[in-house]
PDB file of C-alpha atoms in Angstrom:
ATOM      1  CA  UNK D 713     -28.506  89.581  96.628  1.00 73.00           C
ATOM      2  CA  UNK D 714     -29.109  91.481  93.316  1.00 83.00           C
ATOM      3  CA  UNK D 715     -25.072  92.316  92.996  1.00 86.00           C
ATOM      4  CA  UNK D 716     -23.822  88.595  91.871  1.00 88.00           C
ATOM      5  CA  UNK D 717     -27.206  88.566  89.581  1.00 87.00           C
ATOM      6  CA  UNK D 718     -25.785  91.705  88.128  1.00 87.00           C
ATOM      7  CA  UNK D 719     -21.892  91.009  87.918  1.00 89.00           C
ATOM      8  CA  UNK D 720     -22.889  87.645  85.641  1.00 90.00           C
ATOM      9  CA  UNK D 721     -24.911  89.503  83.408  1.00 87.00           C
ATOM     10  CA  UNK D 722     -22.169  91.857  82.642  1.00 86.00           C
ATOM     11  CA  UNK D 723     -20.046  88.859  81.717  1.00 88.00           C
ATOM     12  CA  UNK D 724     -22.614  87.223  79.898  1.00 89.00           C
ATOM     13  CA  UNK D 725     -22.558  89.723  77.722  1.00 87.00           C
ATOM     14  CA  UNK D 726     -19.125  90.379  77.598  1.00 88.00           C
ATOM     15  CA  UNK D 727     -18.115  87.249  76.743  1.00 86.00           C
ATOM     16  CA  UNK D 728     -21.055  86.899  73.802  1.00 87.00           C
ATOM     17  CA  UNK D 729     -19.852  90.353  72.610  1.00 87.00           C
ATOM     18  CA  UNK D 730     -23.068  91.775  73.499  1.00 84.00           C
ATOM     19  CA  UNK D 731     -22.532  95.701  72.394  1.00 86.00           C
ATOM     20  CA  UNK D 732     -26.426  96.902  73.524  1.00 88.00           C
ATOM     21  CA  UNK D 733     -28.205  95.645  76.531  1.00 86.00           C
ATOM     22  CA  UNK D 734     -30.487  96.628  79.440  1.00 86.00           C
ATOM     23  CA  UNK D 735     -31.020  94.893  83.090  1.00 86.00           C
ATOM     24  CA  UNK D 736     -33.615  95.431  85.967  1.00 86.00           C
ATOM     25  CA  UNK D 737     -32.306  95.218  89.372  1.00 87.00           C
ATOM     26  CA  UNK D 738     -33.018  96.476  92.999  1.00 87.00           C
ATOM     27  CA  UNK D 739     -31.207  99.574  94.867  1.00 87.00           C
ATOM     28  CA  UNK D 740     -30.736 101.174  97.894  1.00 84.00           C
ATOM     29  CA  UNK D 741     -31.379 104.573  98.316  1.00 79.00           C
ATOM     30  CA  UNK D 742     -29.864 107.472 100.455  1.00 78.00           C
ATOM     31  CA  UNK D 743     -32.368 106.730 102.797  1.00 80.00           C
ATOM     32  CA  UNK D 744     -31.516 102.596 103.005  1.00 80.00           C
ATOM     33  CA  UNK D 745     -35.547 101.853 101.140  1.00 84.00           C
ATOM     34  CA  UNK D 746     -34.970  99.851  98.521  1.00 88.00           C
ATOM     35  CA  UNK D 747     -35.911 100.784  94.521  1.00 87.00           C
ATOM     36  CA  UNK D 748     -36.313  99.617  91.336  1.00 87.00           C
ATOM     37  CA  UNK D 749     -33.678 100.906  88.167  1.00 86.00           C
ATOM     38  CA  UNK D 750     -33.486  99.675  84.915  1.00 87.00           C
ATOM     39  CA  UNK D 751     -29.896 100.479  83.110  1.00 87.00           C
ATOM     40  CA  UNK D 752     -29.645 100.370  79.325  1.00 87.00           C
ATOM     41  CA  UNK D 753     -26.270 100.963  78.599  1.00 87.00           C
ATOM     42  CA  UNK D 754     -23.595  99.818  75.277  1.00 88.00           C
ATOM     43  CA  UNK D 755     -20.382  97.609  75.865  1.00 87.00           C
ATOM     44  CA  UNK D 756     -17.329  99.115  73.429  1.00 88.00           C
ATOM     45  CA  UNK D 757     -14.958  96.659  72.465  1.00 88.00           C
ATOM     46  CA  UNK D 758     -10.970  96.577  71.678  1.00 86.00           C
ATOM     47  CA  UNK D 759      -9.476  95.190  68.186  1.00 84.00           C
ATOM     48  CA  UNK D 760      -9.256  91.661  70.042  1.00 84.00           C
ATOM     49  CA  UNK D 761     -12.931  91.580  71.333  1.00 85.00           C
ATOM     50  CA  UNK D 762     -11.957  92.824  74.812  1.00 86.00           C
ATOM     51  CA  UNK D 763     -14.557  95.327  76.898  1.00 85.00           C
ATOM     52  CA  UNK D 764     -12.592  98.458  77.234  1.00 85.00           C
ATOM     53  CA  UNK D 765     -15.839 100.737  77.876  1.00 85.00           C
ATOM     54  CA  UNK D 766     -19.289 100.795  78.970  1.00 84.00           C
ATOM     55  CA  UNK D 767     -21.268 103.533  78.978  1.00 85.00           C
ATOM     56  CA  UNK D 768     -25.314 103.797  79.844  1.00 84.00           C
ATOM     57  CA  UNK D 769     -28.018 105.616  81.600  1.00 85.00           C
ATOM     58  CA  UNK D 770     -30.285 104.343  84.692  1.00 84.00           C
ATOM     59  CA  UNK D 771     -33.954 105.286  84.859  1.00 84.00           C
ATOM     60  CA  UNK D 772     -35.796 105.054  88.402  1.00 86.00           C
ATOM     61  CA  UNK D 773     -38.472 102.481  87.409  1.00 83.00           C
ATOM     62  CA  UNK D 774     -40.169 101.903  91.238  1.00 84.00           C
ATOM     63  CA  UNK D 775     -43.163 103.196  90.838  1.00 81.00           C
ATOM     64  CA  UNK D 776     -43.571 100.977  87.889  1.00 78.00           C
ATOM     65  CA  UNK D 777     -42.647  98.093  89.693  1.00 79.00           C
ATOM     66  CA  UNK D 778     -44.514  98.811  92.340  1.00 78.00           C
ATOM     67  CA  UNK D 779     -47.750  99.056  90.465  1.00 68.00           C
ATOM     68  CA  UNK D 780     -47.155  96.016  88.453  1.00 73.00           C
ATOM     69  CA  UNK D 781     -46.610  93.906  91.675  1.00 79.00           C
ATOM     70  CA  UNK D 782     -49.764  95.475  92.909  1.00 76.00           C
ATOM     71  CA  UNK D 783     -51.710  94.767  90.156  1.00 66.00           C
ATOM     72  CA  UNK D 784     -50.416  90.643  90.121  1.00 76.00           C
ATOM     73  CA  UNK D 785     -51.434  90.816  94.124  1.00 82.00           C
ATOM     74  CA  UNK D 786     -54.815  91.897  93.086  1.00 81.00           C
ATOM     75  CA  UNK D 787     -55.236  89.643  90.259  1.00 84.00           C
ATOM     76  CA  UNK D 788     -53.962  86.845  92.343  1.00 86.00           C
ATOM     77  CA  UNK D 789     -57.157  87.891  95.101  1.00 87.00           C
ATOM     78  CA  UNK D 790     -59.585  88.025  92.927  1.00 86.00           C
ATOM     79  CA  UNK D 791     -58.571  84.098  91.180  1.00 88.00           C
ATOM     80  CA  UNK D 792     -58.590  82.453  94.493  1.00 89.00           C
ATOM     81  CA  UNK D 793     -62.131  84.206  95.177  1.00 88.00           C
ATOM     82  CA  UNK D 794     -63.174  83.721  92.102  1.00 89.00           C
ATOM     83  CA  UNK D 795     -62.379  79.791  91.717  1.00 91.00           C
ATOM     84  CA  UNK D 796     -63.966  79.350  95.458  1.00 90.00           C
ATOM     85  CA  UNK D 797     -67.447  80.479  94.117  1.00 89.00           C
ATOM     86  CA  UNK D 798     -70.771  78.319  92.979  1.00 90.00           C
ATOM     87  CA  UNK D 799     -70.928  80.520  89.806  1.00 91.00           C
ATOM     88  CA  UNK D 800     -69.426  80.287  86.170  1.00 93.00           C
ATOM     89  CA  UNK D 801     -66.947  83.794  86.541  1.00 93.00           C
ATOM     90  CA  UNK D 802     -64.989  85.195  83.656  1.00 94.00           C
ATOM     91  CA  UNK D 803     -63.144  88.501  82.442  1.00 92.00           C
ATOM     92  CA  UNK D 804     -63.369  89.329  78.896  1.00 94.00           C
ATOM     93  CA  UNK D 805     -61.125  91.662  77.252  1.00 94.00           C
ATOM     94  CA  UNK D 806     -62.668  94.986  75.503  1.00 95.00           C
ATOM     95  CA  UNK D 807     -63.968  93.472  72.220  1.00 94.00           C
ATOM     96  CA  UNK D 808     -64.971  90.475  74.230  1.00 94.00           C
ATOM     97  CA  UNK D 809     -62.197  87.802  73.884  1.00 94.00           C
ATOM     98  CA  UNK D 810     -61.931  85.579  77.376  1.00 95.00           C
ATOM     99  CA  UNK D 811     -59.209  86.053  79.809  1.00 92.00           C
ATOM    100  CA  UNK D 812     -60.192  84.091  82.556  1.00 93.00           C
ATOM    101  CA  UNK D 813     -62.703  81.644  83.470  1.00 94.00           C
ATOM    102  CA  UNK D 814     -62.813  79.664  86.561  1.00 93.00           C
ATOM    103  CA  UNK D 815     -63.230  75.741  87.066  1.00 94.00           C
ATOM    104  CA  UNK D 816     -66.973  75.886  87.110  1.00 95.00           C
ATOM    105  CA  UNK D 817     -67.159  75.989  83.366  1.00 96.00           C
ATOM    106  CA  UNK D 818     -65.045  73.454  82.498  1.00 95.00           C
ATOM    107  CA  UNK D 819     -66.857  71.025  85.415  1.00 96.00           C
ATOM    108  CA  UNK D 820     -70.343  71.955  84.132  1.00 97.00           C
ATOM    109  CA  UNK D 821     -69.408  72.201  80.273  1.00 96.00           C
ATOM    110  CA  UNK D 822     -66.614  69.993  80.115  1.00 96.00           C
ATOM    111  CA  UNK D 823     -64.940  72.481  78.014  1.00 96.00           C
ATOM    112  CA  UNK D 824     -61.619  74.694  78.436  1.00 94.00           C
ATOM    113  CA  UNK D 825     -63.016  77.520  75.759  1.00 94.00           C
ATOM    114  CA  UNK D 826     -65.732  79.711  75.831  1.00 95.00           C
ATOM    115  CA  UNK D 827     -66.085  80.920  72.361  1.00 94.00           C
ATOM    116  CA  UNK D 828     -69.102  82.012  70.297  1.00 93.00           C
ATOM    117  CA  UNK D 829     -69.071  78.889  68.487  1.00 95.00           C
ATOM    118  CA  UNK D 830     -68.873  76.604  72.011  1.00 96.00           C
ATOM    119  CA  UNK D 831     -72.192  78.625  73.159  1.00 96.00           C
ATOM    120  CA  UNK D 832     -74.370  78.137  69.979  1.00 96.00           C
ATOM    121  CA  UNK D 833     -72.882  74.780  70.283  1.00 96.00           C
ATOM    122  CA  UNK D 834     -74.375  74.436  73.599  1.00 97.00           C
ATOM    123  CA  UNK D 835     -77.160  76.993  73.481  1.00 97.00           C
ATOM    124  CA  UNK D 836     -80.739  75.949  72.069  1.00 95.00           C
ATOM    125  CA  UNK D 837     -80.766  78.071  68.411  1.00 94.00           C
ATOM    126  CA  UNK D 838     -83.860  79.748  69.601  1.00 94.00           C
ATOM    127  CA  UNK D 839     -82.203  81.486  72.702  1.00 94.00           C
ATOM    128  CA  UNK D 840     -78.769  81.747  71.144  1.00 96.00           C
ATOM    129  CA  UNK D 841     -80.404  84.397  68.689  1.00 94.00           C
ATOM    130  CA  UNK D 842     -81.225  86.858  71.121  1.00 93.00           C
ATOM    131  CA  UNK D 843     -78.618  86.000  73.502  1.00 95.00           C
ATOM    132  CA  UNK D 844     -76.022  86.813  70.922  1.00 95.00           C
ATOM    133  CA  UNK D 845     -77.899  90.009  69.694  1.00 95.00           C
ATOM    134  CA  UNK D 846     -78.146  91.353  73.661  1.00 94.00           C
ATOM    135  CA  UNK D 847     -74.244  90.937  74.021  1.00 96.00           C
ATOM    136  CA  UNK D 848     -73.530  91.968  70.453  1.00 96.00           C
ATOM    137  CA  UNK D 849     -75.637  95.654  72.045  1.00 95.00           C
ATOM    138  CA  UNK D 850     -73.711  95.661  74.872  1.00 95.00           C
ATOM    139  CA  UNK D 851     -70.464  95.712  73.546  1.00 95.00           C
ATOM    140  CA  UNK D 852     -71.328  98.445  70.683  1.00 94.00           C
ATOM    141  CA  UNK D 853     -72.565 100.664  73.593  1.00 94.00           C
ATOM    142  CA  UNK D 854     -70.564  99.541  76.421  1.00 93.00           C
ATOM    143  CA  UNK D 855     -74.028  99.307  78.923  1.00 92.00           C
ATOM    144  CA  UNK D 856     -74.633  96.161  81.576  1.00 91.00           C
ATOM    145  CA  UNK D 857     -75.207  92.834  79.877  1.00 92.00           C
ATOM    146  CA  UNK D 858     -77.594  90.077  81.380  1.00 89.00           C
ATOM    147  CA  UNK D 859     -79.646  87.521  79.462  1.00 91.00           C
ATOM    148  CA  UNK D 860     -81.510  83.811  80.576  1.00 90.00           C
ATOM    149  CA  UNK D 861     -81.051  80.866  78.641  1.00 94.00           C
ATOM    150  CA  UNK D 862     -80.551  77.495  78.761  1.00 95.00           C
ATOM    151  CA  UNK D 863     -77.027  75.744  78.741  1.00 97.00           C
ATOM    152  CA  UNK D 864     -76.092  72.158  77.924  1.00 97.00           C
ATOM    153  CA  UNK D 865     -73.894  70.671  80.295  1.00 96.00           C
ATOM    154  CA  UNK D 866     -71.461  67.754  79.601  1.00 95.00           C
ATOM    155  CA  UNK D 867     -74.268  65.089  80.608  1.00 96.00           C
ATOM    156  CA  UNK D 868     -76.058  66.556  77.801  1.00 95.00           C
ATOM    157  CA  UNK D 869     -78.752  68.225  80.184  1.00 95.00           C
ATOM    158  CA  UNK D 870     -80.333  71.908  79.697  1.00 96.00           C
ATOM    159  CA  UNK D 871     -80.145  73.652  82.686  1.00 94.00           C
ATOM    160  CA  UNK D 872     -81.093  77.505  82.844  1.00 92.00           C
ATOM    161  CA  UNK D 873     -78.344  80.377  83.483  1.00 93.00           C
ATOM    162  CA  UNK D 874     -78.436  84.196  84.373  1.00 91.00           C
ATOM    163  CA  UNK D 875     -75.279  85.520  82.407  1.00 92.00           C
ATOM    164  CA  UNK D 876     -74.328  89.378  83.669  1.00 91.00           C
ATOM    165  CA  UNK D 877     -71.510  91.400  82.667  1.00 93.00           C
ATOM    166  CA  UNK D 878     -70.433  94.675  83.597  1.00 92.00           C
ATOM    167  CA  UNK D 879     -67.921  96.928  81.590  1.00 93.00           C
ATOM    168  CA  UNK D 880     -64.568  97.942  83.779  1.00 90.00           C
ATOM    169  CA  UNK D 881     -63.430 101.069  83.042  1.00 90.00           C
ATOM    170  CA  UNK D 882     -60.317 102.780  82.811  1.00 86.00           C
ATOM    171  CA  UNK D 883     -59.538 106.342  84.101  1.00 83.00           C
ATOM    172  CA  UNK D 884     -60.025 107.645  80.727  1.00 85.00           C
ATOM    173  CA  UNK D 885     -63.390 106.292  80.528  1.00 89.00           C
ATOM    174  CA  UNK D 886     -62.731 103.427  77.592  1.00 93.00           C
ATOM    175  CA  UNK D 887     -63.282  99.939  78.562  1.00 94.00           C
ATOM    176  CA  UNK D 888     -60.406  97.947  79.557  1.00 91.00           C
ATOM    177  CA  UNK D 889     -62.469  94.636  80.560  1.00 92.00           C
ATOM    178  CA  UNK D 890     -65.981  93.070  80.867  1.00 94.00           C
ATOM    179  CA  UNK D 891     -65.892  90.837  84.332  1.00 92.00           C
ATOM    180  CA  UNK D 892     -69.247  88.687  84.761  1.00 92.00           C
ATOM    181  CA  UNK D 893     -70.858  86.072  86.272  1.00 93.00           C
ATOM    182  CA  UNK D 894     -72.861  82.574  84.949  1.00 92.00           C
ATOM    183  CA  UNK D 895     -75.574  81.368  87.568  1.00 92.00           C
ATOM    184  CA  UNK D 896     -77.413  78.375  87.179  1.00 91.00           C
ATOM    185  CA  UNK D 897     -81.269  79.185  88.099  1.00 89.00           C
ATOM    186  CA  UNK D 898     -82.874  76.265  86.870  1.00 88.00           C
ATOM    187  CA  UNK D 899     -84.528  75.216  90.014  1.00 85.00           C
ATOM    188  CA  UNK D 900     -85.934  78.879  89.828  1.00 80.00           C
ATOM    189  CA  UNK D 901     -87.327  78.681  86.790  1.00 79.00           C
ATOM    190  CA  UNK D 902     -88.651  75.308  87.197  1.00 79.00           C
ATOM    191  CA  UNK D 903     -90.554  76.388  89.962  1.00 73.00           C
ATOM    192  CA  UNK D 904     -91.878  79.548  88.273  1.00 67.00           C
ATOM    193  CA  UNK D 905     -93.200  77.406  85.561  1.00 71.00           C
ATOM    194  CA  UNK D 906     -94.892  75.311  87.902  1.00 69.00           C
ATOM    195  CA  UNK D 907     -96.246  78.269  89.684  1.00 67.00           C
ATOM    196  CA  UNK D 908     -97.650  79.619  86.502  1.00 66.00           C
ATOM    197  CA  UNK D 909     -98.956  76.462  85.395  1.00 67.00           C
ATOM    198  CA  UNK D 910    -101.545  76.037  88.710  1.00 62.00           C
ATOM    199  CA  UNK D 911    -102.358  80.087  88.944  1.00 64.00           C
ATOM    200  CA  UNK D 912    -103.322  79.496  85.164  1.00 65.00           C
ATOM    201  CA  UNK D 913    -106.012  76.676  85.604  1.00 68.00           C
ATOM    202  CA  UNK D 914    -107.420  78.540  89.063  1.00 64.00           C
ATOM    203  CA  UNK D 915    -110.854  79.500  88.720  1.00 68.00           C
ATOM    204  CA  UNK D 916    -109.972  82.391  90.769  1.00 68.00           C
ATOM    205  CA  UNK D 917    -108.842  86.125  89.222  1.00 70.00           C
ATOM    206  CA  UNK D 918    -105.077  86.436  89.474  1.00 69.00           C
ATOM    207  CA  UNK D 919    -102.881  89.181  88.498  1.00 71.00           C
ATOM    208  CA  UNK D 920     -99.609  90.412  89.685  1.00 68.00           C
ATOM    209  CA  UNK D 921     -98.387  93.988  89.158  1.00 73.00           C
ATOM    210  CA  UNK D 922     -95.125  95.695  90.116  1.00 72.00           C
ATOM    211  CA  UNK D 923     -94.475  98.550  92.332  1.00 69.00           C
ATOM    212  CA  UNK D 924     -95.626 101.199  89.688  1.00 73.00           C
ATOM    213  CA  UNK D 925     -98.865  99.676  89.617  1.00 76.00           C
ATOM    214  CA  UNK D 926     -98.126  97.514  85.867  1.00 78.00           C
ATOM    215  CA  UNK D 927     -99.172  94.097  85.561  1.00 72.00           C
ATOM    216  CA  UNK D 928     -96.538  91.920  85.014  1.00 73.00           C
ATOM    217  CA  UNK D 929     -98.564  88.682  84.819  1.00 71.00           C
ATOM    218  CA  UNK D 930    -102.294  87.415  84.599  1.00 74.00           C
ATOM    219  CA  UNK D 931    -103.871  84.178  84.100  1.00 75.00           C
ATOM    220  CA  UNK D 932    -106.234  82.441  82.207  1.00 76.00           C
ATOM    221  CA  UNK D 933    -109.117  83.330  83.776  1.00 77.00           C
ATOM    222  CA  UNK D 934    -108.432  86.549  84.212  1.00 74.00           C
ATOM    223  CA  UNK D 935    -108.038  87.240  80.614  1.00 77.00           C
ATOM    224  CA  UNK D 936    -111.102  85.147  80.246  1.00 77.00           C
ATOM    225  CA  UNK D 937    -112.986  87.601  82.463  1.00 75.00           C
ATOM    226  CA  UNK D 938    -111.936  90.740  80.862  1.00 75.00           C
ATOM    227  CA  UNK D 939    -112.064  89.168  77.294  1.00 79.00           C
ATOM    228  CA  UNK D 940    -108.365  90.210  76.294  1.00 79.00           C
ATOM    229  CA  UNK D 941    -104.885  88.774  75.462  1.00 78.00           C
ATOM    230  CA  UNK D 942    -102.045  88.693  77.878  1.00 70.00           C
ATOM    231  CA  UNK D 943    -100.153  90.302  75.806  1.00 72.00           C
ATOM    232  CA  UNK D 944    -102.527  92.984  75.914  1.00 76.00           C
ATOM    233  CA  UNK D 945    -102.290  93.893  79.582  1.00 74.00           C
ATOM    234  CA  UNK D 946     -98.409  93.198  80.326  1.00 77.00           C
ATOM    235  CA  UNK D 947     -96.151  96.292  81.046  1.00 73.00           C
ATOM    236  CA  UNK D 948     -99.403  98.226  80.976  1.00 74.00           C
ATOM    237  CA  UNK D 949    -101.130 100.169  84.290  1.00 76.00           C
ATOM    238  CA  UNK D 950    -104.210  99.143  85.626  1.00 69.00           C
ATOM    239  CA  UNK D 951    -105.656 102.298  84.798  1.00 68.00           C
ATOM    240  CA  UNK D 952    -104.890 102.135  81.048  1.00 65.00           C
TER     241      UNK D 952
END
């Protein structure tokens, strides 16, 4: 079906007195599979503007085509998955700039963009700060990105999110995208708050370490006990 496609090209040009051109089309090989050739070729014309010569090369462009059809497939995967999950998803490009985002940021934010000046827009100044200074890290050194913060959605409510981002790769080792994730954890972080607000007005001794034996909280009386700061103790071992 490629041969009519062809034939009117040719007189396209012809007739425009194209002298330079190139085309894409499909072939079939000795062995009847079917390839991919682009033709770049020059059109040489008589006195009167007639074609009387054209002369041009073909180069075998399948595995090109091949991997660019691929890659589409793949891309086209990963939108459908991406648009049927609860979380904000995006792809960035290597310095950062968005390529994607999915429908959950424009139905929480009511917003189309995702710029810098959208999230300290919608970010509280005190946790935009950091926020920006963690990403700003992770793109100079190309490492994992995750930070919590607060987001305003189009309601004008503050909800807390868990952003993540992890660099992609290419087989050269430079990064060719940043694809991440936006979760809302706000009911988890509600009830942490909560949590810590009745462990901190027990009259009881609470602490809570981590699996290498540091304390990663303490309350009130606790503190109170040992006559020291929170501050103190966190990230330290028992021992010290």
């Amino acid at each position: 079906e490629d041969r009519p496609r062809v034939a009117q090209y040719h007189a396209r040009q012809q007739q425009a007195g194209t002298r330079n051109y190139q085309l894409q089309y499909r072939i079939l090989d000795a062995r009847e599979q079917i390839g991919w050739v682009l033709e770049k070729g020059a059109i040489r014309y008589d006195d009167e503007g007639r074609a009387i010569e054209i002369s041009g090369v073909t180069f075998d462009i399948t595995e090109d085509v091949q991997i660019r059809e691929a890659l589409k497939e793949s891309e086209e995967r990963f939108k459908r998955l991406a648009e049927s999950m609860p979380q904000v998803v995006y792809v960035l490009g290597p310095q950062g700039k968005v390529r994607y985002l999915n429908q959950r940021w424009r139905e929480y934010t009511g917003l189309a963009t995702a710029t810098a000046a959208d999230f300290r827009r919608l970010v509280p100044a005190e946790e935009f700060e950091p926020l920006l200074t963690r990403w700003q890290s992770a793109l100079q050194h190309g490492h994992d990105f995750a930070s919590e913060f607060r987001l305003r959605g189009q309601d004008g409510a503050y909800r807390w999110f868990l952003a993540r981002a992890v660099p992609v790769r290419g087989s050269g080792g430079e990064i060719e995208r940043w694809c991440g994730t936006l979760t809302d954890i706000d009911a988890q972080k509600r009830a942490h708050e909560e949590l810590r607000l009745v462990t901190d007005n027990a009259d009881v001794y609470l602490a809570h370490c981590d699996k290498e034996g540091r304390y990663v909280f303490v309350n009130k009386a606790y503190t109170k006990r040992f006559r020291c700061a929170p501050e103190t103790l966190i990230g330290k071992r028992i021992e010290e």
